[in-house]
Tab-separated table of C-alpha atoms and ligand atoms in Angstrom:
chain	number	residue	atom	x	y	z
A	18	MET	CA	-13.445	15.129	-8.419
A	19	ALA	CA	-10.477	17.442	-8.915
A	20	THR	CA	-7.456	16.713	-6.769
A	21	LYS	CA	-7.147	19.252	-3.951
A	22	LYS	CA	-3.657	20.026	-2.793
A	23	LEU	CA	-2.555	18.740	0.592
A	24	ASP	CA	-0.477	21.004	2.810
A	25	LEU	CA	2.329	18.666	3.871
A	26	ILE	CA	5.555	18.677	5.868
A	27	PRO	CA	8.198	16.458	4.192
A	28	LEU	CA	8.868	13.118	5.909
A	29	TYR	CA	12.489	13.895	6.732
A	30	ASP	CA	11.409	17.066	8.581
A	31	TRP	CA	9.202	15.146	11.021
A	32	GLY	CA	12.175	14.667	13.348
A	33	MET	CA	11.953	10.880	13.412
A	34	PHE	CA	12.988	9.503	10.017
A	35	THR	CA	16.229	10.026	8.132
A	36	GLU	CA	17.507	9.038	4.722
A	37	PRO	CA	18.521	6.653	3.188
A	38	ARG	CA	15.402	4.680	2.423
A	39	PRO	CA	13.626	2.731	3.740
A	40	SER	CA	12.345	4.508	6.842
A	41	VAL	CA	11.198	1.704	9.105
A	42	VAL	CA	8.501	1.490	11.751
A	43	ALA	CA	8.780	-1.866	13.519
A	44	GLY	CA	7.405	-3.628	16.543
A	45	PRO	CA	4.863	-6.236	17.541
A	46	CYS	CA	1.368	-6.511	16.174
A	47	SER	CA	0.167	-6.070	19.759
A	48	ALA	CA	1.674	-4.986	23.038
A	49	GLU	CA	1.170	-8.083	25.217
A	50	SER	CA	3.276	-7.569	28.324
A	51	GLU	CA	5.897	-5.172	29.582
A	52	GLU	CA	8.606	-7.837	29.113
A	53	GLN	CA	7.577	-8.607	25.518
A	54	VAL	CA	7.455	-4.913	24.625
A	55	MET	CA	10.824	-4.110	26.222
A	56	GLU	CA	12.633	-7.158	24.859
A	57	THR	CA	11.380	-6.550	21.326
A	58	ALA	CA	12.224	-2.853	21.485
A	59	ARG	CA	15.745	-3.607	22.755
A	60	GLY	CA	16.295	-6.046	19.885
A	61	LEU	CA	15.092	-3.502	17.321
A	62	LYS	CA	17.129	-0.652	18.785
A	63	SER	CA	20.285	-2.785	18.584
A	64	PHE	CA	20.383	-2.414	14.796
A	65	GLY	CA	19.166	1.137	14.511
A	66	ILE	CA	15.366	1.008	14.382
A	67	ASN	CA	14.136	4.169	16.041
A	68	VAL	CA	10.385	4.190	15.529
A	69	PHE	CA	8.598	1.465	17.499
A	70	ARG	CA	5.063	0.261	16.837
A	71	ALA	CA	2.709	-1.797	19.006
A	72	GLY	CA	-1.056	-2.212	18.812
A	73	ILE	CA	-2.799	-1.254	22.050
A	74	TRP	CA	-6.427	-1.538	20.901
A	75	LYS	CA	-6.823	-4.293	18.330
A	76	PRO	CA	-9.663	-4.360	15.797
A	77	ARG	CA	-10.438	-8.087	15.424
A	78	THR	CA	-12.723	-9.850	13.003
A	79	HIS	CA	-14.210	-12.202	15.586
A	80	PRO	CA	-15.257	-11.354	19.134
A	81	GLY	CA	-13.425	-13.204	21.851
A	82	CYS	CA	-10.013	-12.939	20.164
A	83	PHE	CA	-7.286	-11.012	21.957
A	84	GLU	CA	-8.433	-7.405	21.625
A	85	GLY	CA	-5.375	-5.628	22.970
A	86	VAL	CA	-4.259	-4.709	26.458
A	87	GLY	CA	-5.685	-1.175	26.335
A	88	THR	CA	-4.333	1.868	28.141
A	89	GLU	CA	-1.990	-0.132	30.381
A	90	GLY	CA	0.121	-0.884	27.303
A	91	LEU	CA	0.757	2.816	26.796
A	92	ARG	CA	2.794	2.772	30.020
A	93	TRP	CA	5.062	0.127	28.484
A	94	LEU	CA	5.439	2.219	25.333
A	95	GLN	CA	6.266	5.197	27.524
A	96	LYS	CA	9.019	3.094	29.085
A	97	VAL	CA	10.390	2.244	25.636
A	98	LYS	CA	10.554	5.940	24.916
A	99	LYS	CA	12.095	6.905	28.258
A	100	GLU	CA	14.578	4.073	28.726
A	101	LEU	CA	15.556	3.277	25.146
A	102	GLY	CA	14.940	6.624	23.467
A	103	LEU	CA	12.794	5.172	20.662
A	104	LYS	CA	9.863	7.075	19.205
A	105	ILE	CA	6.613	5.240	19.918
A	106	SER	CA	3.551	4.714	17.736
A	107	THR	CA	0.196	2.969	17.815
A	108	GLU	CA	-3.132	2.692	16.012
A	109	VAL	CA	-6.030	4.956	16.987
A	110	ALA	CA	-9.626	4.212	16.098
A	111	SER	CA	-11.543	6.722	18.195
A	112	GLU	CA	-11.356	10.084	19.927
A	113	LYS	CA	-10.704	8.307	23.233
A	114	HIS	CA	-7.647	6.543	21.763
A	115	VAL	CA	-6.287	9.871	20.519
A	116	PHE	CA	-6.628	11.522	23.940
A	117	GLU	CA	-4.944	8.569	25.650
A	118	CYS	CA	-2.073	8.662	23.151
A	119	LEU	CA	-1.554	12.388	23.604
A	120	LYS	CA	-1.560	11.929	27.384
A	121	PHE	CA	1.140	9.241	27.225
A	122	GLY	CA	3.411	11.060	24.776
A	123	VAL	CA	2.908	8.802	21.754
A	124	ASP	CA	5.013	10.239	18.889
A	125	LEU	CA	3.071	8.987	15.869
A	126	VAL	CA	-0.358	7.443	15.349
A	127	TRP	CA	-1.881	5.592	12.450
A	128	LEU	CA	-5.428	4.914	11.322
A	129	GLY	CA	-6.158	1.265	10.575
A	130	ALA	CA	-7.746	0.033	7.374
A	131	ARG	CA	-11.168	-0.465	8.964
A	132	THR	CA	-11.093	3.048	10.384
A	133	THR	CA	-10.106	4.767	7.136
A	134	ALA	CA	-13.175	3.196	5.560
A	135	ASN	CA	-15.414	5.069	8.014
A	136	PRO	CA	-15.624	8.864	7.486
A	137	PHE	CA	-17.481	9.374	10.810
A	138	LEU	CA	-14.560	7.905	12.737
A	139	VAL	CA	-11.963	9.678	10.607
A	140	GLN	CA	-13.667	13.005	11.317
A	141	GLU	CA	-13.890	12.238	15.029
A	142	ILE	CA	-10.170	11.444	15.093
A	143	ALA	CA	-9.293	14.519	13.012
A	144	ASP	CA	-11.243	16.724	15.450
A	145	ALA	CA	-9.456	15.163	18.421
A	146	LEU	CA	-6.064	15.756	16.769
A	147	LYS	CA	-6.784	19.398	15.921
A	148	ASP	CA	-3.982	21.780	16.932
A	149	THR	CA	-1.491	18.990	17.699
A	150	ASP	CA	1.497	18.385	15.446
A	151	ILE	CA	1.657	14.637	15.915
A	152	PRO	CA	2.458	12.746	12.696
A	153	VAL	CA	-0.377	10.613	11.336
A	154	LEU	CA	-0.190	7.722	8.871
A	155	VAL	CA	-3.389	6.642	7.149
A	156	LYS	CA	-3.705	3.044	6.056
A	157	ASN	CA	-5.664	2.363	2.895
A	158	PRO	CA	-9.338	1.530	3.478
A	159	VAL	CA	-10.174	-2.199	3.410
A	160	ASN	CA	-11.878	-1.736	0.031
A	161	PRO	CA	-9.965	-0.388	-2.970
A	162	ASP	CA	-11.627	3.028	-2.968
A	163	LEU	CA	-9.030	5.707	-3.658
A	164	ASP	CA	-11.455	8.556	-2.959
A	165	LEU	CA	-12.198	7.208	0.495
A	166	TRP	CA	-8.466	7.064	1.205
A	167	ILE	CA	-7.949	10.610	-0.091
A	168	GLY	CA	-11.023	11.834	1.811
A	169	ALA	CA	-9.465	10.649	5.078
A	170	LEU	CA	-6.245	12.514	4.229
A	171	GLU	CA	-8.246	15.659	3.474
A	172	ARG	CA	-10.141	15.466	6.774
A	173	LEU	CA	-6.888	15.204	8.753
A	174	ASN	CA	-5.165	17.893	6.704
A	175	ARG	CA	-8.101	20.265	7.247
A	176	ALA	CA	-7.709	19.677	10.989
A	177	GLY	CA	-4.170	21.035	10.624
A	178	ILE	CA	-2.273	17.729	10.449
A	179	LYS	CA	0.631	18.377	8.079
A	180	LYS	CA	2.917	15.561	9.143
A	181	LEU	CA	0.728	13.243	7.162
A	182	GLY	CA	1.543	10.061	5.249
A	183	VAL	CA	0.002	6.810	4.083
A	184	ILE	CA	0.486	3.098	4.591
A	185	HIS	CA	-0.440	0.697	1.815
A	186	ARG	CA	-1.456	-2.687	3.266
A	187	GLY	CA	-3.574	-4.079	0.446
A	188	PHE	CA	-7.298	-4.736	0.120
A	189	SER	CA	-9.717	-7.394	1.326
A	190	THR	CA	-10.906	-9.903	-1.244
A	191	PHE	CA	-13.461	-12.673	-1.208
A	192	GLU	CA	-11.297	-14.707	-3.554
A	193	LYS	CA	-8.606	-16.869	-2.026
A	194	ILE	CA	-5.192	-15.447	-2.838
A	195	ASN	CA	-1.736	-16.263	-1.496
A	196	TYR	CA	-1.423	-12.961	0.282
A	197	ARG	CA	-3.666	-11.955	3.170
A	198	ASN	CA	-4.649	-8.779	1.311
A	199	ASP	CA	-4.593	-8.018	-2.398
A	200	PRO	CA	-1.876	-5.404	-3.140
A	201	GLN	CA	-3.581	-3.785	-6.154
A	202	TRP	CA	-0.416	-1.734	-6.600
A	203	GLN	CA	-2.115	0.382	-9.263
A	204	VAL	CA	-4.171	2.084	-6.519
A	205	ALA	CA	-1.000	3.023	-4.625
A	206	ILE	CA	0.706	4.162	-7.823
A	207	GLU	CA	-2.286	6.354	-8.682
A	208	LEU	CA	-2.197	7.940	-5.218
A	209	ARG	CA	1.551	8.557	-5.547
A	210	SER	CA	1.107	10.202	-8.936
A	211	ARG	CA	-1.621	12.497	-7.581
A	212	TYR	CA	0.362	13.422	-4.439
A	213	PRO	CA	4.070	12.884	-5.163
A	214	GLU	CA	5.049	14.639	-1.909
A	215	LEU	CA	2.889	12.439	0.315
A	216	PRO	CA	5.153	10.177	2.437
A	217	PHE	CA	4.459	6.588	1.508
A	218	PHE	CA	4.879	3.475	3.650
A	219	VAL	CA	4.063	-0.119	2.761
A	220	ASP	CA	3.041	-2.708	5.351
A	221	PRO	CA	4.316	-6.058	4.014
A	222	SER	CA	3.208	-7.841	7.206
A	223	HIS	CA	-0.526	-7.241	6.778
A	224	MET	CA	-0.328	-7.371	2.983
A	225	GLY	CA	1.414	-10.764	2.923
A	226	GLY	CA	0.010	-12.260	6.102
A	227	SER	CA	3.014	-14.589	6.320
A	228	LYS	CA	6.702	-14.064	6.822
A	229	ASP	CA	7.323	-15.904	3.551
A	230	TYR	CA	6.196	-12.878	1.554
A	231	LEU	CA	7.914	-10.086	3.461
A	232	GLU	CA	10.991	-9.983	1.273
A	233	GLU	CA	9.211	-9.830	-2.084
A	234	ILE	CA	6.715	-7.209	-0.914
A	235	SER	CA	9.382	-5.046	0.731
A	236	GLN	CA	11.540	-5.218	-2.401
A	237	ARG	CA	8.581	-4.303	-4.606
A	238	SER	CA	7.838	-1.347	-2.391
A	239	LEU	CA	11.429	-0.093	-2.629
A	240	ASP	CA	11.443	-0.613	-6.385
A	241	LEU	CA	8.312	1.514	-6.661
A	242	GLY	CA	10.184	4.299	-4.886
A	243	PHE	CA	8.155	4.340	-1.652
A	244	GLU	CA	9.884	5.806	1.395
A	245	GLY	CA	8.998	3.544	4.245
A	246	LEU	CA	8.083	0.131	5.589
A	247	MET	CA	5.985	-0.783	8.585
A	248	ILE	CA	6.880	-4.317	9.630
A	249	GLU	CA	5.746	-6.416	12.551
A	250	SER	CA	8.429	-7.843	14.813
A	251	HIS	CA	8.023	-9.840	18.020
A	252	CYS	CA	10.670	-11.230	20.365
A	253	ASN	CA	8.950	-14.627	20.219
A	254	PRO	CA	6.655	-14.730	17.149
A	255	SER	CA	5.324	-18.257	17.593
A	256	CYS	CA	3.796	-17.248	20.935
A	257	ALA	CA	2.326	-13.945	19.673
A	258	LEU	CA	-1.273	-13.334	20.739
A	259	SER	CA	-2.116	-11.863	17.312
A	260	ASP	CA	-0.683	-12.301	13.798
A	261	ALA	CA	1.840	-14.949	14.857
A	262	LYS	CA	2.459	-16.153	11.281
A	263	GLN	CA	3.605	-12.835	9.913
A	264	GLN	CA	5.961	-11.552	12.609
A	265	LEU	CA	9.761	-11.690	12.483
A	266	THR	CA	12.159	-11.712	15.409
A	267	PRO	CA	14.266	-8.535	15.553
A	268	GLU	CA	17.262	-10.599	14.296
A	269	GLU	CA	15.264	-11.837	11.287
A	270	LEU	CA	14.121	-8.295	10.566
A	271	GLN	CA	17.728	-7.081	10.687
A	272	ASP	CA	18.682	-9.800	8.178
A	273	LEU	CA	15.791	-8.832	5.883
A	274	LEU	CA	16.688	-5.135	5.933
A	275	GLU	CA	20.465	-5.443	5.793
A	276	ASN	CA	21.039	-8.489	3.616
A	277	LYS	CA	17.934	-9.380	1.641
A	278	ILE	CA	16.336	-6.262	0.234
A	279	LYS	CA	18.248	-3.851	-1.998
A	280	VAL	CA	17.665	-0.170	-2.557
A	281	ARG	CA	18.179	0.358	-6.262
A	282	ASP	CA	19.307	3.696	-7.642
A	283	ALA	CA	16.542	5.737	-9.214
A	284	ASP	CA	18.881	6.612	-12.082
A	285	SER	CA	22.550	6.596	-13.003
A	286	ASP	CA	24.894	8.924	-14.877
A	287	ALA	CA	27.197	6.158	-16.130
A	288	PRO	CA	27.558	6.807	-19.931
A	289	GLU	CA	27.261	3.161	-20.970
A	290	TRP	CA	24.089	2.647	-18.930
A	291	LYS	CA	22.628	5.847	-20.370
A	292	GLU	CA	23.343	4.853	-23.947
A	293	ASN	CA	21.845	1.401	-23.574
A	294	ILE	CA	18.770	2.504	-21.706
A	295	ASP	CA	18.157	5.335	-24.183
A	296	GLN	CA	18.297	2.865	-27.080
A	297	LEU	CA	15.940	0.449	-25.387
A	298	ARG	CA	13.534	3.245	-24.518
A	299	ALA	CA	13.590	4.505	-28.093
A	300	LYS	CA	12.556	1.019	-29.242
A	301	ILE	CA	9.745	0.942	-26.690
A	302	ASP	CA	8.523	4.359	-27.886
A	303	ILE	CA	8.307	3.097	-31.473
A	304	ILE	CA	6.449	-0.037	-30.394
A	305	ASP	CA	4.026	2.095	-28.363
A	306	GLU	CA	3.322	4.218	-31.439
A	307	ASN	CA	2.643	1.052	-33.422
A	308	ILE	CA	0.298	-0.205	-30.720
A	309	LEU	CA	-1.595	3.101	-30.804
A	310	TYR	CA	-1.812	3.030	-34.592
A	311	ALA	CA	-3.089	-0.561	-34.489
A	312	LEU	CA	-5.659	0.264	-31.804
A	313	GLY	CA	-6.886	3.295	-33.758
A	314	SER	CA	-7.199	1.226	-36.954
A	315	ARG	CA	-9.004	-1.534	-35.113
A	316	MET	CA	-11.451	0.949	-33.637
A	317	LYS	CA	-12.170	2.426	-37.084
A	318	ILE	CA	-13.121	-0.995	-38.431
A	319	SER	CA	-15.122	-1.660	-35.322
A	320	ARG	CA	-17.200	1.447	-35.991
A	321	GLN	CA	-17.750	0.327	-39.598
A	322	ILE	CA	-18.986	-3.032	-38.320
A	323	GLY	CA	-21.287	-1.154	-35.935
A	324	GLU	CA	-22.842	0.796	-38.803
A	325	TYR	CA	-23.197	-2.370	-40.849
A	326	LYS	CA	-24.948	-4.175	-37.981
A	327	LYS	CA	-27.299	-1.254	-37.458
A	328	ASN	CA	-28.236	-1.139	-41.132
A	329	ASN	CA	-28.998	-4.843	-41.048
A	330	ASN	CA	-30.811	-4.717	-37.716
A	331	ILE	CA	-28.312	-6.996	-35.936
A	332	ALA	CA	-27.534	-6.754	-32.185
A	333	ILE	CA	-24.156	-5.223	-31.220
A	334	LEU	CA	-22.999	-8.063	-29.016
A	335	GLN	CA	-22.426	-11.604	-30.263
A	336	ALA	CA	-20.959	-13.330	-27.233
A	337	SER	CA	-19.916	-16.500	-29.051
A	338	ARG	CA	-17.942	-14.479	-31.599
A	339	TRP	CA	-16.071	-12.726	-28.773
A	340	ASP	CA	-15.348	-16.029	-26.979
A	341	ALA	CA	-13.838	-17.345	-30.203
A	342	VAL	CA	-11.715	-14.194	-30.705
A	343	LEU	CA	-10.469	-14.333	-27.125
A	344	ALA	CA	-9.594	-18.041	-27.348
A	345	LYS	CA	-7.584	-17.401	-30.497
A	346	VAL	CA	-5.838	-14.401	-28.959
A	347	ILE	CA	-4.876	-16.393	-25.858
A	348	GLU	CA	-3.487	-19.239	-27.917
A	349	LYS	CA	-1.462	-16.908	-30.142
A	350	GLY	CA	-0.470	-14.655	-27.232
A	351	ASN	CA	0.885	-17.601	-25.264
A	352	GLU	CA	3.292	-18.260	-28.127
A	353	TYR	CA	4.652	-14.749	-27.552
A	354	GLY	CA	5.124	-15.438	-23.853
A	355	LEU	CA	2.100	-13.401	-22.738
A	356	SER	CA	0.049	-14.675	-19.824
A	357	GLU	CA	-3.619	-15.543	-20.112
A	358	LYS	CA	-4.537	-12.984	-17.455
A	359	PHE	CA	-2.692	-10.195	-19.243
A	360	LEU	CA	-4.265	-11.086	-22.596
A	361	LYS	CA	-7.729	-11.248	-21.095
A	362	ASP	CA	-7.273	-7.895	-19.343
A	363	VAL	CA	-6.038	-6.161	-22.485
A	364	PHE	CA	-8.461	-7.705	-24.974
A	365	ASN	CA	-11.504	-7.410	-22.749
A	366	ALA	CA	-10.707	-3.696	-22.394
A	367	ILE	CA	-10.383	-3.390	-26.174
A	368	HIS	CA	-13.655	-5.244	-26.651
A	369	GLU	CA	-15.456	-3.064	-24.136
A	370	ALA	CA	-14.303	0.084	-25.933
A	371	SER	CA	-15.405	-1.392	-29.289
A	372	VAL	CA	-18.868	-2.243	-28.014
A	373	GLU	CA	-19.116	1.282	-26.607
A	374	ALA	CA	-18.097	2.739	-29.986
A	375	GLN	CA	-20.787	0.707	-31.769
A	376	LYS	CA	-23.657	2.056	-29.643
B	26	PEP	C1	-2.103	-3.238	12.463
B	26	PEP	O1	-1.277	-2.554	11.848
B	26	PEP	O2	-1.874	-3.726	13.579
B	26	PEP	C2	-3.403	-3.559	11.850
B	26	PEP	C3	-4.430	-4.012	12.547
B	26	PEP	O3	-3.418	-3.378	10.534
B	26	PEP	P1	-4.630	-3.158	9.453
B	26	PEP	O4	-5.367	-1.934	9.889
B	26	PEP	O5	-3.824	-2.952	8.223
B	26	PEP	O6	-5.441	-4.404	9.428
B	27	MN	MN1	-1.092	-7.238	13.056
C-alpha cells in the first residue's frame, strides 16, 4: 500500500521536549503508592527529567499479577504535576482510560504494544481522543507488522492527533533470546525512512527486560538518530510490583544518561575527517558495484542452468547441492571474518532469487 502522509507537529513544538537529544520520558513501570510515585518523581526532577511516566492500568500476561492501581493513581500523578511541575504520562488501552486521563490532566498518553495490535481498540481510543491536542505515542505492535503500526498512526492522525510519535520496544518471539523482546531494528529503520518527521522514541527497558542491556540499547538508539528514550525508573527497583529486573533508580538513570551514553554528531565539517570519510566511502561504492556485477553475473548463469534443467527434465531444486554450497560458503566466509548468520542470510536470499529465476 502506498504511504499516506501524516499531518504532524514536530516534537520540539509539543511544549514538553527540548533539544539536545535524547528527549527522555522516565518513571516507574507502575504507580504503586503515593510515596513511591512522589519519591521517584523527585529523584528524576533533580537532574532535569521533565516528563514522568507511570503505568496506572497494567496489561499483564497472567491473571492474578499486579494489574495496576487504577484511577486512584491518577491523583498521585496529578500531585507530581502540581507540586513538582513535571508533565505526566501513562498508557491507555480503552476509551475509559482516555476519559480518565483527560479528566486528571494527563499531558501525554501512549498505546501499549498489545493495544497497537488491535485496530478495534486503536479506533476506540482515537475516537475518544478526537478534538483534544494531547500528544500520543504509539508503541510498536507485539508482532513485527509495520502496516499494523502505521495503521494505528493513521487512525489517530485521522482523529486529529498531530502531536504523534512512536515508541520502539521490540517484538515478541517464541525463541529464547537475551533480550525480553527482539529489536528487529530494520522495522524501525523502515518506519523512519517512510516518515522521517515522525518523532521516534525507543524503550530500552521493555526491549532489554534487564538493566544490563539499557546502555547498549540506548546507545544504539542514539546512533540510529532517534529522538527519545522511554526508560523505567523506580525509587526502590528490587521491591517493584512489576518489571523489577529492568528498572533503574533515578541516580542510576542519571549516571546512564550523563556518563554512559554518548550523542554522536550526525556529521562534521572538519577537513581531515571529510577527506578520510570520502575516501573510505568511495572504496565502499566501488565494492558495491563489484557486488552488483557479481550478483548479476551469477543470476545469468543461474538462468542458463534453469534452461538446461528444463531441457533435461530435471527438477529446479536439489537440496543436497544447496547444502553443500552453503557449507562451503560458510567455511570460506568465516576466513574473511563473516559470521555464519550473516552468510546464511545473504546466501539464502541469493538462492531464493535464483530458484525464482529458474521457474
Ligand atoms: C509499559 O510501558 O509499561 C508497557 C507495558 O510496555 P509494553 O506495551 O511495551 O509491553
Ligand atoms: Mn514495565
